Amino acid sequence: MKTLLLFGGFLLLFSCNTGSNDHYLAVNTDTDVRESDPEHPGKALIEQYCYACHSPSAPHDERLGPPMIAIKKHYISEDSSKESFTNDMISWLEDPSEERSKMPGAVRRFGVMPKQKFPEDVIRKIADYMFEYEIEQPDWFEDHFREMQGQGHGKGQGMKHGRGQGMGHGQGQGFGKGKDETNQKNKADKDPGTIGLRIARTTKAELGKNLMQAINRKGTAQALEFCNTRAYPITDSMATVHNALIKRVSDKPRNPLNNATAAEVSYIEEYKVQLANGEEPQPMILTKGEVSTFYYPIVTNTLCMQCHGEAGTDILPETLSAIEELYPEDKATGYSENMVRGMWRIQFKESN
């Protein structure tokens, strides 16, 4: 279970969008693109700023945004230079909009990323890493890429120096799955941890899509009304879809209805220790009879700071006023990035 579930903000750094077409570019297999460098500062930054929504490990149907490899392939053509690519990234983040999108399909599915402020040196380091090195891609991406080409979406161009090629998980394998692999997948699909994570991801994606639409239409302060009136109904609808009980709990809740129990507070504290030690949090699963209870941390990222950061620095006055009006008992401020803000609590029967 190697997925870090970052719910608090839905950070679409290099966006679900940008420009005028949603075609994938063909990739030259004779490439001098370098393998991933774990020491390059852009690698850690792309994980910190981008993978909340553009994770290379999230399944195709449970995503908040397209994987970074798809964004790389849209942005980098055979004529691209590192300078032009970097400038495109900076320009997009200054003013993300549907009209300027190069990924209309992603915009239709995920919406336009909310406008945010990112340090220019961070963008430059991430752009350098994306341009010069292979980056991770989901297991399903190669098949998806070939399918898009087969449907005529590929431009048929090779990419200069192999730009745009990603680091696949299982590249070169056949499309068919052997019996053992199928059996292993079926077994994994029935694992309580897999089930819980799937429910959390799909619920996060639905909430995230609607929240981003609210932010884009009304701004952060007014989008709090969405959280106040729509988050619970959307969560309940996803609970019906999955035949499960879904709730987010916290030791510092915004809404008192999300207050964690004493036992859950101890789980949250354990997750805080894991994160502080640089460990990747793992799900906690309690099983009683046929019912499993799945816990997994909600970790803050950059976008969360607009509503959960420090008052007067991260949170604008109008947003703070809206919080005080809608949530007079609010305790959910004072966070910084990469902190545990709460947990998912998901209950379901093994038959799920």
C-alpha positions in Angstrom: 0.0 0.0 0.0 2.5 2.6 -1.2 0.2 5.4 -2.0 0.4 8.6 0.1 -3.2 9.8 0.4 -3.1 13.6 0.3 -6.7 14.8 0.6 -6.7 18.3 2.2 -6.1 20.3 -1.0 -6.5 19.1 -4.6 -3.2 20.4 -6.0 -3.1 20.2 -9.7 0.3 21.7 -10.1 1.0 21.5 -13.8 -2.6 21.1 -14.4 -5.2 19.0 -15.8 -5.0 21.4 -18.7 -3.1 23.8 -21.0 -3.5 24.8 -24.8 -5.3 23.6 -27.9 -5.5 19.9 -28.4 -5.7 16.6 -26.4 -3.5 14.5 -28.7 -0.6 12.5 -27.4 2.7 12.8 -29.2 4.5 9.7 -30.5 7.8 8.9 -28.8 11.1 8.1 -30.4 12.4 4.9 -28.9 16.0 5.9 -29.7 16.4 8.2 -26.8 19.2 9.8 -24.8 16.9 10.8 -22.0 18.5 10.0 -18.7 17.2 7.7 -16.0 15.6 9.2 -12.9 18.1 10.9 -10.6 17.1 10.5 -6.9 19.4 13.4 -6.0 17.9 15.9 -8.4 16.0 18.5 -6.3 13.1 18.4 -8.8 12.3 14.8 -7.9 11.5 15.6 -4.3 9.6 18.7 -5.4 7.5 16.9 -8.0 6.5 14.4 -5.3 5.7 17.2 -2.8 3.8 19.6 -5.1 2.4 17.4 -7.9 1.7 13.9 -6.8 -1.2 14.8 -4.5 -3.3 14.9 -7.7 -1.0 13.6 -10.4 0.2 10.5 -8.7 1.9 7.8 -10.9 0.4 5.1 -8.7 -3.3 6.0 -8.6 -5.6 3.8 -10.8 -7.0 5.4 -14.0 -10.5 5.7 -12.7 -9.6 7.0 -9.2 -7.5 10.0 -10.1 -7.8 13.8 -9.3 -5.7 14.7 -12.3 -3.8 13.3 -15.3 -0.4 11.7 -14.4 2.7 13.9 -14.9 3.9 11.8 -17.8 0.8 12.8 -19.7 1.4 16.4 -19.0 5.0 16.0 -20.1 4.0 14.5 -23.4 1.6 17.3 -24.1 4.1 20.0 -23.3 7.2 18.7 -24.9 7.4 18.2 -28.7 10.4 17.7 -31.0 10.9 21.4 -31.2 10.7 22.1 -27.5 13.7 23.6 -25.6 14.1 23.4 -21.9 13.7 27.2 -21.7 10.4 27.2 -23.7 9.1 24.3 -21.6 9.9 26.0 -18.3 8.4 29.3 -19.5 5.2 27.4 -20.5 5.0 26.0 -17.0 5.5 29.4 -15.4 3.0 31.1 -17.7 0.3 28.4 -17.1 0.6 28.6 -13.3 0.3 32.3 -13.4 -3.1 32.1 -15.2 -4.6 28.6 -15.6 -7.7 28.7 -17.7 -9.8 26.5 -19.9 -9.1 28.6 -23.0 -5.4 28.2 -22.7 -5.5 24.5 -22.1 -3.6 21.9 -24.2 -5.5 19.1 -22.5 -9.2 19.7 -23.1 -10.1 16.1 -22.3 -8.5 16.4 -18.9 -10.2 19.7 -18.3 -13.6 18.1 -19.1 -12.8 15.3 -16.6 -11.0 17.1 -13.8 -11.8 20.8 -14.3 -9.2 23.6 -14.3 -6.8 23.8 -11.5 -7.4 26.6 -9.0 -5.0 29.5 -9.4 -2.2 29.4 -6.7 1.1 30.9 -6.0 4.2 28.7 -6.4 7.9 29.9 -5.9 9.4 30.3 -9.4 12.6 28.4 -8.3 10.4 25.4 -7.4 8.7 25.5 -10.9 12.1 25.8 -12.6 13.6 22.8 -10.7 10.5 20.6 -11.4 10.6 21.6 -15.1 14.3 20.8 -15.4 13.7 17.4 -13.8 10.7 16.7 -16.1 12.7 17.8 -19.2 15.9 16.0 -18.5 14.9 12.8 -16.8 12.5 9.9 -17.1 9.6 10.3 -14.7 7.3 7.6 -13.2 4.2 6.6 -15.0 1.2 4.5 -14.0 1.0 0.8 -14.9 -1.9 1.4 -17.3 -0.3 4.4 -19.1 1.6 2.5 -21.9 -1.6 0.6 -22.9 -3.6 3.9 -22.8 -1.0 5.7 -24.8 -1.0 3.0 -27.5 -4.8 3.0 -27.5 -4.8 6.7 -28.1 -2.4 6.3 -31.0 -4.5 3.5 -32.4 -7.5 5.8 -32.4 -5.6 8.4 -34.4 -4.8 10.7 -31.5 -1.1 10.4 -31.9 0.7 13.0 -34.1 3.1 10.5 -35.5 6.1 12.6 -34.6 9.2 11.4 -32.8 10.4 13.5 -29.9 13.7 15.2 -29.9 16.2 13.4 -27.6 13.3 11.1 -26.5 11.7 13.9 -24.5 8.4 12.8 -23.1 9.3 9.2 -22.6 8.5 8.0 -19.1 9.7 5.4 -16.8 7.1 2.6 -17.0 6.2 -0.1 -14.5 6.3 -3.2 -16.6 7.1 -1.7 -20.0 7.7 -4.2 -22.7 5.2 -6.7 -21.3 2.4 -8.2 -23.3 -1.1 -6.9 -23.1 -2.5 -10.2 -21.9 -2.4 -11.3 -18.3 -1.5 -14.8 -17.2 -3.6 -16.9 -14.9 -1.4 -16.4 -11.9 -1.4 -12.6 -12.4 -5.2 -12.6 -12.7 -5.6 -14.7 -9.6 -3.2 -12.4 -7.7 -5.2 -9.3 -8.9 -8.5 -10.9 -7.8 -7.1 -11.7 -4.4 -5.7 -8.2 -4.0 -9.1 -6.7 -5.0 -10.7 -8.5 -2.0 -8.0 -7.3 0.4 -9.6 -4.9 3.0 -6.7 -2.4 2.5 -7.2 -2.4 -1.2 -10.9 -1.9 -0.8 -10.6 0.9 1.7 -8.0 2.7 -0.3 -10.2 2.5 -3.5 -13.2 3.9 -1.6 -11.1 6.7 -0.2 -9.6 7.6 -3.5 -12.9 7.7 -5.4 -14.5 9.7 -2.7 -11.6 12.1 -2.6 -11.8 12.5 -6.4 -15.5 13.3 -6.4 -15.1 15.8 -3.5 -12.0 17.3 -5.2 -13.6 17.8 -8.5 -16.6 19.6 -7.0 -14.4 21.7 -4.7 -12.2 22.8 -7.6 -15.2 23.8 -9.6 -16.5 25.9 -6.6 -13.1 27.6 -6.2 -12.8 28.4 -9.9 -16.3 29.8 -10.0 -16.5 31.7 -6.7 -13.0 31.9 -5.1 -11.7 30.3 -1.9 -13.9 32.2 0.6 -17.1 31.5 -1.3 -16.1 27.9 -1.9 -16.3 27.3 1.8 -20.1 27.3 1.4 -19.6 24.3 -0.8 -17.7 22.5 2.0 -20.4 23.5 4.4 -23.4 22.4 2.4 -22.3 19.9 -0.2 -19.4 17.8 1.3 -21.6 15.6 3.4 -24.2 14.9 0.7 -21.4 14.0 -1.8 -19.7 11.8 0.8 -23.1 10.1 1.6 -23.7 9.4 -2.1 -20.3 7.8 -2.5 -21.1 5.7 0.6 -24.2 4.5 -1.2 -22.2 3.7 -4.3 -19.6 1.6 -2.3 -22.1 0.2 0.2 -19.9 1.5 3.0 -19.9 4.1 5.8 -17.5 6.9 4.9 -16.3 9.7 7.2 -13.4 12.1 7.7 -12.4 12.6 11.4 -9.9 14.9 13.0 -8.4 15.8 16.3 -8.8 19.5 15.3 -12.1 19.4 13.4 -13.6 22.3 11.4 -17.0 20.8 11.8 -17.7 19.3 15.3 -19.4 16.4 13.5 -16.0 15.3 12.4 -14.5 15.0 15.9 -12.3 11.9 16.3 -12.9 9.5 19.2 -10.2 9.0 21.8 -9.0 5.9 20.0 -8.9 7.7 16.7 -6.9 10.5 18.2 -4.3 8.0 19.2 -4.2 6.7 15.6 -3.8 10.2 14.3 -0.9 10.8 16.7 0.7 7.6 15.5 0.4 8.9 11.9 2.0 12.2 13.0 5.0 10.3 14.4 5.4 8.2 11.2 5.3 11.4 9.0 7.8 13.2 11.3 10.1 10.2 11.0 9.9 10.3 7.2 8.0 7.0 7.1 5.2 6.4 4.6 1.9 6.0 6.5 0.2 2.6 6.1 -3.5 1.9 6.5 -4.9 0.7 9.8 -7.5 -2.0 9.5 -9.7 -3.3 12.3 -11.9 -6.3 11.5 -14.8 -7.5 13.6 -16.8 -10.3 12.2 -17.5 -9.5 8.5 -17.0 -5.7 9.0 -13.7 -4.0 8.4 -12.9 -0.4 9.5 -10.2 1.2 7.4 -8.2 4.3 8.6 -5.8 6.3 6.5 -4.3 9.8 7.1 -5.4 13.0 5.4 -2.2 15.0 4.8 -2.0 18.7 4.0 -0.4 20.2 0.9 0.0 23.6 -0.6 -3.6 24.3 -1.5 -4.8 23.3 2.0 -3.0 26.3 3.4 -5.6 28.7 1.9 -8.1 27.4 4.4 -6.1 25.5 7.0 -2.8 27.4 7.2 -1.9 30.3 9.5 -4.4 33.2 9.8 -2.9 36.4 8.5 -0.3 34.8 6.3 -1.8 31.8 4.5 -5.5 32.5 5.0 -6.8 35.7 3.5 -9.0 38.0 5.7 -12.2 37.3 3.7 -11.6 33.6 3.9 -11.0 33.8 7.6 -14.3 35.7 8.0 -16.1 33.0 6.0 -14.6 30.3 8.2 -15.6 32.1 11.4 -19.2 32.6 10.1 -19.8 29.1 8.8 -17.7 27.3 11.5 -17.8 29.2 14.8 -16.2 26.2 16.6 -13.4 25.8 14.0 -10.1 24.3 15.2 -8.7 23.4 11.8 -6.2 26.2 11.2 -2.5 26.6 12.0 -1.3 23.8 9.8 1.7 23.8 7.5 2.4 21.5 4.5 2.8 17.8 5.0 1.0 17.5 8.3 -1.7 15.1 9.3 -5.0 16.9 9.4 -7.2 13.9 10.1 -8.1 10.5 8.8 -10.5 8.6 6.6 -12.7 6.2 8.5 -14.4 3.7 6.2 -16.4 0.8 7.3 -17.5 -2.0 4.9 -18.2 -5.7 4.8 -15.7 -8.1 3.3 -18.1 -8.9 0.4 -17.3 -5.4 -1.0 
